Amino acid sequence: MKSKLFSGTAMLTTQPATFYERRARSGVLKSELNGASGLRCAIVACSMVVLLVFSTAPYAERLKDISSIAGVRTNQLFGYGLVVGLDGTGDQTSQTPFTIQTFKNMMARFGITVPDDASPQLKNVAAVSVHAELPAFAKIGQRIDITISSLGNAKSLRGGSLIFTPLKGADGNVYAIAQGDLVVGGFGVEGRDGSRISVNVQVVGRIPNGASIEREVLSSFSVGDSITFNLNRADFTTAKRVSDTINDLLGPDVARAMDATSIRVSAPRDASQRVTYLSVLENLQVSTGNSSAKIIINSRTGTIVIGQHVTVSPAAVTHGSLTVTIAENLVADQPNPFSEGNTVVLPKADIEIDQGSGRMFMFEPGVSLEDLVRAVNEVGAAPGDLMAILEALKQAGALQAELVVI
């Protein structure tokens, strides 16, 4: 039974998958990409052959999950404003003069003049920073979430409202307007004696859909006759496999790996056709290359992560820890009978030293990750001891992996 694909006003009837698969592998589809009819055939062929790729690619990931498209990105927005309506938990204006200055400027916009020598004590107002992310292809009138953070010494933003705040981009232009009631996850109580209990952070809040987009960001998505996929993790093997997967589907030289990160793919110029074209490519499944052998050590938390392909050259290791235990006790010193001395209390220290077992274990040639973990567990090494062992192996040249300390 034949299926139908709608693209714009055209309706195409697809042929069996083997027909388009033969055309893709013979390079015919590549030469037809310059024409509208050829493009439609390429899209139909992609849709049919992708099903074959999905079923024959074990341990693969979708292209959209391991890469991004050049020119399709978010942009950071930032603004400065006031949160009003706080229940006495705002800035102490004597210590935050910028809050008073902002308040006077706001009042001046409404024709209200505050004397220069006036210093109102505004406990229900707080100066805040506002930031948000402007998504790619965001349109005028759409709304985005915003995050509000206190800049002064406000105790809490709970119950406050952010008033009209422009959000600017890196170029200084206003792209969104923020306003609304805050949602604060933390709360706290305070007693008259100064005691205080707080849960979570009270000086940071969010406003879902709190900003309205007022300016669009131009995108280079539909410019040129090619698109570029940028891998999230640079890897020559993965870049080569991505280009091979696309070329196997559409014909030779449609995709070219430019470096370990970028793959350039020929694409139609028409924006609507390009969207359909990309919807097929981003769902292709690609077997990613294995990362280089690494061992990650977090010295603050004692966390050690040993990656795949970590091997150890022949080496013998012994590691013993010296433990010194000091216990302070108090003893009573009694005078001799019938003497005129007094009973006194003297400190007595008990010192115990344990050198540890210090057992030795040996790594054979080409020891794998599993063998390394088993050997360390047999001697009962703690995370701190394991760090020292791994660092010593690296210095000795026996550890075939990159040691990363964070």
Tab-separated table of C-alpha atoms in Angstrom:
chain	number	residue	atom	x	y	z
A	1	MET	CA	0.000	0.000	0.000
A	2	LYS	CA	1.357	3.430	-0.940
A	3	SER	CA	1.636	6.286	1.564
A	4	LYS	CA	1.273	10.011	0.917
A	5	LEU	CA	3.415	12.926	2.121
A	6	PHE	CA	2.090	16.508	2.144
A	7	SER	CA	4.590	19.356	1.696
A	8	GLY	CA	3.019	22.783	1.162
A	9	THR	CA	0.478	22.428	-1.625
A	10	ALA	CA	2.188	19.476	-3.270
A	11	MET	CA	1.169	15.866	-2.616
A	12	LEU	CA	3.674	13.155	-3.422
A	13	THR	CA	3.140	9.419	-3.636
A	14	THR	CA	6.124	7.508	-2.296
A	15	GLN	CA	7.715	4.540	-4.002
A	16	PRO	CA	9.083	1.523	-2.138
A	17	ALA	CA	12.029	2.277	0.148
A	18	THR	CA	14.433	0.237	-1.964
A	19	PHE	CA	13.921	2.599	-4.904
A	20	TYR	CA	15.027	5.691	-2.983
A	21	GLU	CA	17.690	3.807	-1.124
A	22	ARG	CA	19.308	2.831	-4.439
A	23	ARG	CA	19.072	6.432	-5.638
A	24	ALA	CA	20.581	7.766	-2.407
A	25	ARG	CA	23.503	5.373	-2.524
A	26	SER	CA	24.162	6.016	-6.207
A	27	GLY	CA	24.450	9.775	-5.652
A	28	VAL	CA	21.437	10.694	-7.763
A	29	LEU	CA	19.692	12.489	-4.909
A	30	LYS	CA	22.647	14.792	-4.357
A	31	SER	CA	22.456	16.118	-7.907
A	32	GLU	CA	18.717	16.635	-7.544
A	33	LEU	CA	18.930	18.765	-4.370
A	34	ASN	CA	19.156	21.910	-6.484
A	35	GLY	CA	15.647	21.375	-7.856
A	36	ALA	CA	12.348	21.414	-6.036
A	37	SER	CA	11.257	18.022	-7.318
A	38	GLY	CA	14.600	16.507	-6.426
A	39	LEU	CA	14.375	17.942	-2.922
A	40	ARG	CA	10.920	16.477	-2.369
A	41	CYS	CA	12.185	13.084	-3.518
A	42	ALA	CA	15.169	13.403	-1.182
A	43	ILE	CA	12.914	14.177	1.767
A	44	VAL	CA	10.666	11.226	0.984
A	45	ALA	CA	13.686	8.965	0.577
A	46	CYS	CA	15.104	10.169	3.867
A	47	SER	CA	11.852	9.434	5.657
A	48	MET	CA	11.755	5.884	4.331
A	49	VAL	CA	15.422	4.985	4.720
A	50	VAL	CA	15.674	6.475	8.216
A	51	LEU	CA	13.502	3.597	9.416
A	52	LEU	CA	16.133	1.197	8.106
A	53	VAL	CA	18.906	3.167	9.801
A	54	PHE	CA	17.058	3.138	13.132
A	55	SER	CA	16.640	-0.612	13.051
A	56	THR	CA	20.314	-1.360	12.215
A	57	ALA	CA	22.176	1.101	14.476
A	58	PRO	CA	22.852	-0.501	17.893
A	59	TYR	CA	23.975	1.702	20.784
A	60	ALA	CA	23.315	4.804	18.683
A	61	GLU	CA	22.082	8.254	19.624
A	62	ARG	CA	19.980	10.708	17.696
A	63	LEU	CA	21.891	13.463	15.962
A	64	LYS	CA	19.775	16.089	17.751
A	65	ASP	CA	20.932	14.722	21.133
A	66	ILE	CA	24.659	14.957	20.428
A	67	SER	CA	24.845	18.172	18.421
A	68	SER	CA	23.419	21.635	17.847
A	69	ILE	CA	22.833	23.620	14.660
A	70	ALA	CA	25.074	26.604	14.031
A	71	GLY	CA	23.108	29.836	14.320
A	72	VAL	CA	20.332	28.266	16.411
A	73	ARG	CA	21.085	29.405	19.956
A	74	THR	CA	19.690	31.136	23.022
A	75	ASN	CA	20.634	34.657	24.098
A	76	GLN	CA	21.081	36.019	27.610
A	77	LEU	CA	18.966	38.953	28.791
A	78	PHE	CA	19.605	41.104	31.865
A	79	GLY	CA	17.821	43.930	33.618
A	80	TYR	CA	17.699	45.987	36.818
A	81	GLY	CA	14.529	46.890	38.668
A	82	LEU	CA	12.596	47.162	41.909
A	83	VAL	CA	10.505	44.662	43.826
A	84	VAL	CA	7.770	46.368	45.851
A	85	GLY	CA	5.116	45.251	48.309
A	86	LEU	CA	7.445	43.410	50.701
A	87	ASP	CA	6.327	42.891	54.299
A	88	GLY	CA	9.116	44.878	55.947
A	89	THR	CA	11.819	42.598	54.507
A	90	GLY	CA	13.190	44.994	51.868
A	91	ASP	CA	16.507	46.826	51.657
A	92	GLN	CA	17.773	48.943	54.509
A	93	THR	CA	18.027	52.120	52.482
A	94	SER	CA	20.644	53.660	54.774
A	95	GLN	CA	23.042	50.939	53.607
A	96	THR	CA	21.872	50.649	49.990
A	97	PRO	CA	21.752	54.173	48.517
A	98	PHE	CA	21.212	52.796	44.992
A	99	THR	CA	17.759	51.611	46.069
A	100	ILE	CA	16.789	55.183	47.021
A	101	GLN	CA	18.248	56.537	43.780
A	102	THR	CA	16.274	54.015	41.710
A	103	PHE	CA	13.112	54.825	43.661
A	104	LYS	CA	13.522	58.580	43.052
A	105	ASN	CA	14.117	58.012	39.323
A	106	MET	CA	10.964	55.888	39.099
A	107	MET	CA	8.878	58.515	40.887
A	108	ALA	CA	10.265	61.246	38.592
A	109	ARG	CA	8.897	59.359	35.571
A	110	PHE	CA	5.415	59.831	37.004
A	111	GLY	CA	5.953	63.516	37.673
A	112	ILE	CA	6.582	63.153	41.403
A	113	THR	CA	9.625	64.964	42.724
A	114	VAL	CA	11.347	63.655	45.841
A	115	PRO	CA	13.607	66.272	47.519
A	116	ASP	CA	17.310	65.581	47.159
A	117	ASP	CA	17.881	65.800	50.889
A	118	ALA	CA	15.054	63.324	51.610
A	119	SER	CA	16.059	59.795	52.568
A	120	PRO	CA	12.887	57.729	52.920
A	121	GLN	CA	13.150	54.460	54.845
A	122	LEU	CA	11.629	51.997	52.424
A	123	LYS	CA	11.426	48.628	54.114
A	124	ASN	CA	9.044	47.256	51.520
A	125	VAL	CA	11.241	47.897	48.435
A	126	ALA	CA	14.273	45.947	47.206
A	127	ALA	CA	16.666	46.522	44.309
A	128	VAL	CA	16.983	43.379	42.191
A	129	SER	CA	18.656	41.991	39.099
A	130	VAL	CA	16.527	40.192	36.523
A	131	HIS	CA	17.875	37.678	34.027
A	132	ALA	CA	16.351	35.359	31.466
A	133	GLU	CA	17.169	33.318	28.382
A	134	LEU	CA	15.715	34.304	25.027
A	135	PRO	CA	15.125	31.069	23.061
A	136	ALA	CA	15.984	30.703	19.411
A	137	PHE	CA	13.207	31.758	17.014
A	138	ALA	CA	11.276	33.477	19.847
A	139	LYS	CA	8.584	35.747	18.410
A	140	ILE	CA	7.151	39.073	19.529
A	141	GLY	CA	4.374	38.586	22.057
A	142	GLN	CA	5.585	35.252	23.372
A	143	ARG	CA	6.453	35.001	27.059
A	144	ILE	CA	9.514	33.619	28.855
A	145	ASP	CA	10.381	32.772	32.466
A	146	ILE	CA	12.571	35.149	34.459
A	147	THR	CA	14.691	34.900	37.615
A	148	ILE	CA	14.934	37.735	40.153
A	149	SER	CA	17.820	38.098	42.648
A	150	SER	CA	18.301	40.667	45.401
A	151	LEU	CA	21.172	43.129	45.004
A	152	GLY	CA	20.955	44.776	48.417
A	153	ASN	CA	20.457	43.521	51.949
A	154	ALA	CA	16.810	42.522	51.710
A	155	LYS	CA	15.857	39.668	54.020
A	156	SER	CA	13.226	38.145	51.768
A	157	LEU	CA	11.471	38.739	48.450
A	158	ARG	CA	8.434	36.659	49.406
A	159	GLY	CA	5.159	38.393	48.595
A	160	GLY	CA	6.798	41.052	46.393
A	161	SER	CA	5.965	42.216	42.888
A	162	LEU	CA	8.447	43.161	40.201
A	163	ILE	CA	7.484	46.391	38.475
A	164	PHE	CA	8.090	47.304	34.831
A	165	THR	CA	11.686	46.236	34.025
A	166	PRO	CA	13.282	46.290	30.534
A	167	LEU	CA	15.539	43.330	29.723
A	168	LYS	CA	18.496	44.057	27.460
A	169	GLY	CA	20.819	41.893	25.410
A	170	ALA	CA	24.572	42.108	24.937
A	171	ASP	CA	24.086	44.748	22.216
A	172	GLY	CA	22.218	47.077	24.597
A	173	ASN	CA	18.846	46.738	22.882
A	174	VAL	CA	15.674	45.943	24.834
A	175	TYR	CA	14.306	42.522	23.868
A	176	ALA	CA	11.710	41.888	26.590
A	177	ILE	CA	9.710	43.612	29.332
A	178	ALA	CA	9.401	41.910	32.725
A	179	GLN	CA	6.730	42.402	35.382
A	180	GLY	CA	4.717	40.266	37.768
A	181	ASP	CA	4.395	38.623	41.182
A	182	LEU	CA	7.326	36.606	42.472
A	183	VAL	CA	7.307	32.945	43.451
A	184	VAL	CA	9.844	32.369	46.235
A	185	GLY	CA	10.644	28.848	47.391
A	186	GLY	CA	12.225	29.757	50.734
A	187	PHE	CA	10.743	31.145	53.927
A	188	GLY	CA	11.969	32.138	57.375
A	189	VAL	CA	10.869	33.338	60.809
A	190	GLU	CA	12.680	35.532	63.312
A	191	GLY	CA	12.202	36.072	67.045
A	192	ARG	CA	12.572	39.251	69.050
A	193	ASP	CA	15.706	37.899	70.714
A	194	GLY	CA	17.449	37.675	67.329
A	195	SER	CA	16.935	33.938	66.800
A	196	ARG	CA	16.088	33.021	63.225
A	197	ILE	CA	15.146	29.931	61.259
A	198	SER	CA	15.174	29.905	57.455
A	199	VAL	CA	14.494	27.252	54.837
A	200	ASN	CA	16.089	27.539	51.396
A	201	VAL	CA	16.937	30.891	49.812
A	202	GLN	CA	14.502	33.760	50.295
A	203	VAL	CA	16.211	36.440	48.217
A	204	VAL	CA	15.857	34.693	44.837
A	205	GLY	CA	12.553	34.127	43.068
A	206	ARG	CA	11.051	33.356	39.693
A	207	ILE	CA	8.119	34.565	37.642
A	208	PRO	CA	6.827	31.950	35.181
A	209	ASN	CA	6.012	33.679	31.882
A	210	GLY	CA	7.048	36.905	33.571
A	211	ALA	CA	8.485	38.678	30.519
A	212	SER	CA	6.951	39.534	27.165
A	213	ILE	CA	9.215	39.483	24.098
A	214	GLU	CA	9.285	42.810	22.300
A	215	ARG	CA	12.071	42.273	19.739
A	216	GLU	CA	13.129	39.270	17.665
A	217	VAL	CA	16.692	38.119	17.130
A	218	LEU	CA	17.699	37.606	13.508
A	219	SER	CA	18.891	34.079	12.775
A	220	SER	CA	21.213	32.785	10.069
A	221	PHE	CA	19.276	29.530	9.923
A	222	SER	CA	17.913	30.073	6.404
A	223	VAL	CA	20.999	31.821	4.985
A	224	GLY	CA	23.271	30.062	2.504
A	225	ASP	CA	23.116	26.680	0.831
A	226	SER	CA	24.391	24.621	3.777
A	227	ILE	CA	23.877	24.028	7.478
A	228	THR	CA	26.454	23.096	10.088
A	229	PHE	CA	26.038	20.615	12.923
A	230	ASN	CA	28.286	21.281	15.933
A	231	LEU	CA	28.916	18.306	18.195
A	232	ASN	CA	28.381	18.848	21.911
A	233	ARG	CA	31.610	16.941	22.572
A	234	ALA	CA	34.434	17.315	20.095
A	235	ASP	CA	35.449	13.928	18.706
A	236	PHE	CA	36.954	13.078	15.324
A	237	THR	CA	35.421	9.597	15.291
A	238	THR	CA	31.908	10.882	15.953
A	239	ALA	CA	32.276	13.653	13.344
A	240	LYS	CA	33.348	11.085	10.753
A	241	ARG	CA	30.456	8.784	11.619
A	242	VAL	CA	27.927	11.624	11.374
A	243	SER	CA	29.122	12.589	7.894
A	244	ASP	CA	29.183	8.938	6.778
A	245	THR	CA	25.637	8.364	8.060
A	246	ILE	CA	24.290	11.379	6.163
A	247	ASN	CA	26.213	10.496	2.990
A	248	ASP	CA	24.962	6.912	3.103
A	249	LEU	CA	21.447	8.318	3.104
A	250	LEU	CA	21.705	11.195	0.624
A	251	GLY	CA	24.753	10.399	-1.490
A	252	PRO	CA	28.492	11.157	-1.378
A	253	ASP	CA	29.822	14.605	-0.433
A	254	VAL	CA	26.478	15.873	0.879
A	255	ALA	CA	28.045	16.073	4.345
A	256	ARG	CA	31.648	16.913	5.149
A	257	ALA	CA	33.365	16.828	8.526
A	258	MET	CA	35.212	20.151	8.857
A	259	ASP	CA	36.966	19.302	12.147
A	260	ALA	CA	36.331	17.367	15.359
A	261	THR	CA	33.240	19.469	16.085
A	262	SER	CA	31.613	20.728	12.866
A	263	ILE	CA	29.908	18.815	10.046
A	264	ARG	CA	28.725	20.891	7.074
A	265	VAL	CA	25.708	19.543	5.183
A	266	SER	CA	24.275	20.787	1.889
A	267	ALA	CA	20.722	22.053	2.359
A	268	PRO	CA	17.926	23.669	0.325
A	269	ARG	CA	17.579	27.454	0.409
A	270	ASP	CA	13.818	27.529	0.886
A	271	ALA	CA	13.051	27.912	4.602
A	272	SER	CA	10.058	25.561	4.693
A	273	GLN	CA	11.894	22.865	2.776
A	274	ARG	CA	14.895	23.308	5.071
A	275	VAL	CA	12.716	22.666	8.137
A	276	THR	CA	11.467	19.375	6.674
A	277	TYR	CA	14.996	18.488	5.608
A	278	LEU	CA	16.346	19.059	9.116
A	279	SER	CA	13.524	17.149	10.772
A	280	VAL	CA	14.793	14.077	8.947
A	281	LEU	CA	18.512	14.648	9.584
A	282	GLU	CA	18.218	15.374	13.309
A	283	ASN	CA	16.505	12.023	13.890
A	284	LEU	CA	19.279	10.025	12.259
A	285	GLN	CA	20.962	7.707	14.746
A	286	VAL	CA	24.729	7.791	15.000
A	287	SER	CA	27.097	5.573	16.963
A	288	THR	CA	29.252	8.006	18.934
A	289	GLY	CA	32.961	7.501	19.445
A	290	ASN	CA	34.310	6.524	22.837
A	291	SER	CA	35.935	9.315	24.812
A	292	SER	CA	39.593	9.220	25.793
A	293	ALA	CA	40.574	7.403	28.982
A	294	LYS	CA	40.080	9.721	31.958
A	295	ILE	CA	39.966	9.540	35.738
A	296	ILE	CA	38.106	12.386	37.439
A	297	ILE	CA	38.973	13.146	41.064
A	298	ASN	CA	37.066	15.571	43.269
A	299	SER	CA	39.425	16.198	46.167
A	300	ARG	CA	36.796	18.101	48.164
A	301	THR	CA	34.174	15.362	48.275
A	302	GLY	CA	36.386	12.313	47.774
A	303	THR	CA	34.519	11.326	44.612
A	304	ILE	CA	36.474	9.320	42.029
A	305	VAL	CA	35.086	8.464	38.582
A	306	ILE	CA	37.110	6.078	36.406
A	307	GLY	CA	36.139	6.121	32.753
A	308	GLN	CA	36.230	3.416	30.150
A	309	HIS	CA	39.509	2.275	28.491
A	310	VAL	CA	41.607	3.066	31.577
A	311	THR	CA	44.492	0.588	31.750
A	312	VAL	CA	47.540	0.161	33.976
A	313	SER	CA	51.007	-0.978	32.960
A	314	PRO	CA	52.871	-3.528	35.134
A	315	ALA	CA	53.421	-1.984	38.559
A	316	ALA	CA	53.605	-3.011	42.216
A	317	VAL	CA	51.900	-0.790	44.784
A	318	THR	CA	52.014	-0.713	48.558
A	319	HIS	CA	50.181	1.891	50.583
A	320	GLY	CA	49.962	2.127	54.360
A	321	SER	CA	48.498	4.853	56.516
A	322	LEU	CA	49.943	6.091	59.807
A	323	THR	CA	47.194	6.729	62.381
A	324	VAL	CA	47.962	8.570	65.607
A	325	THR	CA	45.254	8.556	68.307
A	326	ILE	CA	45.570	10.853	71.316
A	327	ALA	CA	43.139	10.499	74.233
A	328	GLU	CA	43.162	13.083	77.022
A	329	ASN	CA	42.115	11.837	80.466
A	330	LEU	CA	42.060	13.459	83.908
A	331	VAL	CA	43.531	11.642	86.957
A	332	ALA	CA	43.577	12.599	90.636
A	333	ASP	CA	46.968	12.810	92.376
A	334	GLN	CA	46.598	12.043	96.088
A	335	PRO	CA	49.195	13.266	98.631
A	336	ASN	CA	50.961	10.848	101.000
A	337	PRO	CA	49.152	9.968	104.231
A	338	PHE	CA	49.487	12.485	107.072
A	339	SER	CA	51.203	14.931	104.732
A	340	GLU	CA	50.138	18.521	104.318
A	341	GLY	CA	49.683	18.227	100.580
A	342	ASN	CA	46.455	18.737	98.632
A	343	THR	CA	44.747	16.528	96.107
A	344	VAL	CA	45.191	17.852	92.563
A	345	VAL	CA	43.738	16.840	89.197
A	346	LEU	CA	46.338	16.263	86.465
A	347	PRO	CA	45.859	15.611	82.713
A	348	LYS	CA	47.083	12.322	81.278
A	349	ALA	CA	47.475	11.682	77.553
A	350	ASP	CA	47.244	8.185	76.046
A	351	ILE	CA	48.937	8.010	72.650
A	352	GLU	CA	48.404	5.102	70.248
A	353	ILE	CA	50.101	4.702	66.867
A	354	ASP	CA	48.842	2.365	64.114
A	355	GLN	CA	50.994	2.066	61.003
A	356	GLY	CA	48.438	0.059	59.008
A	357	SER	CA	48.868	-3.152	57.109
A	358	GLY	CA	50.582	-1.651	54.057
A	359	ARG	CA	49.881	-4.717	51.901
A	360	MET	CA	51.369	-4.794	48.410
A	361	PHE	CA	49.463	-5.638	45.265
A	362	MET	CA	50.702	-5.894	41.680
A	363	PHE	CA	49.077	-4.889	38.411
A	364	GLU	CA	49.688	-7.187	35.452
A	365	PRO	CA	50.145	-5.823	31.894
A	366	GLY	CA	46.988	-4.322	30.393
A	367	VAL	CA	44.956	-4.300	33.585
A	368	SER	CA	41.383	-3.190	32.852
A	369	LEU	CA	39.038	-0.956	34.826
A	370	GLU	CA	37.365	-3.963	36.446
A	371	ASP	CA	40.708	-5.397	37.592
A	372	LEU	CA	41.820	-2.031	38.936
A	373	VAL	CA	38.691	-1.609	41.042
A	374	ARG	CA	38.889	-5.199	42.319
A	375	ALA	CA	42.530	-4.822	43.385
A	376	VAL	CA	41.857	-1.589	45.258
A	377	ASN	CA	38.796	-3.024	47.003
A	378	GLU	CA	40.769	-6.078	48.178
A	379	VAL	CA	43.156	-3.910	50.194
A	380	GLY	CA	40.269	-1.806	51.526
A	381	ALA	CA	41.632	1.526	50.289
A	382	ALA	CA	39.605	4.588	51.232
A	383	PRO	CA	38.903	7.322	48.626
A	384	GLY	CA	41.800	9.395	49.961
A	385	ASP	CA	44.149	6.421	49.687
A	386	LEU	CA	42.922	5.644	46.177
A	387	MET	CA	43.653	9.229	45.116
A	388	ALA	CA	47.226	8.883	46.337
A	389	ILE	CA	47.632	5.532	44.563
A	390	LEU	CA	46.311	6.868	41.255
A	391	GLU	CA	48.513	9.962	41.416
A	392	ALA	CA	51.562	7.823	42.161
A	393	LEU	CA	50.767	5.483	39.264
A	394	LYS	CA	50.447	8.482	36.952
A	395	GLN	CA	53.810	9.857	38.074
A	396	ALA	CA	55.373	6.447	37.505
A	397	GLY	CA	53.996	6.338	33.966
A	398	ALA	CA	51.989	3.193	34.683
A	399	LEU	CA	48.513	4.767	34.423
A	400	GLN	CA	47.346	4.996	30.821
A	401	ALA	CA	44.737	7.699	31.334
A	402	GLU	CA	44.357	11.420	31.860
A	403	LEU	CA	44.105	12.337	35.545
A	404	VAL	CA	41.716	15.291	36.042
A	405	VAL	CA	41.446	16.855	39.515
A	406	ILE	CA	38.468	19.172	40.012
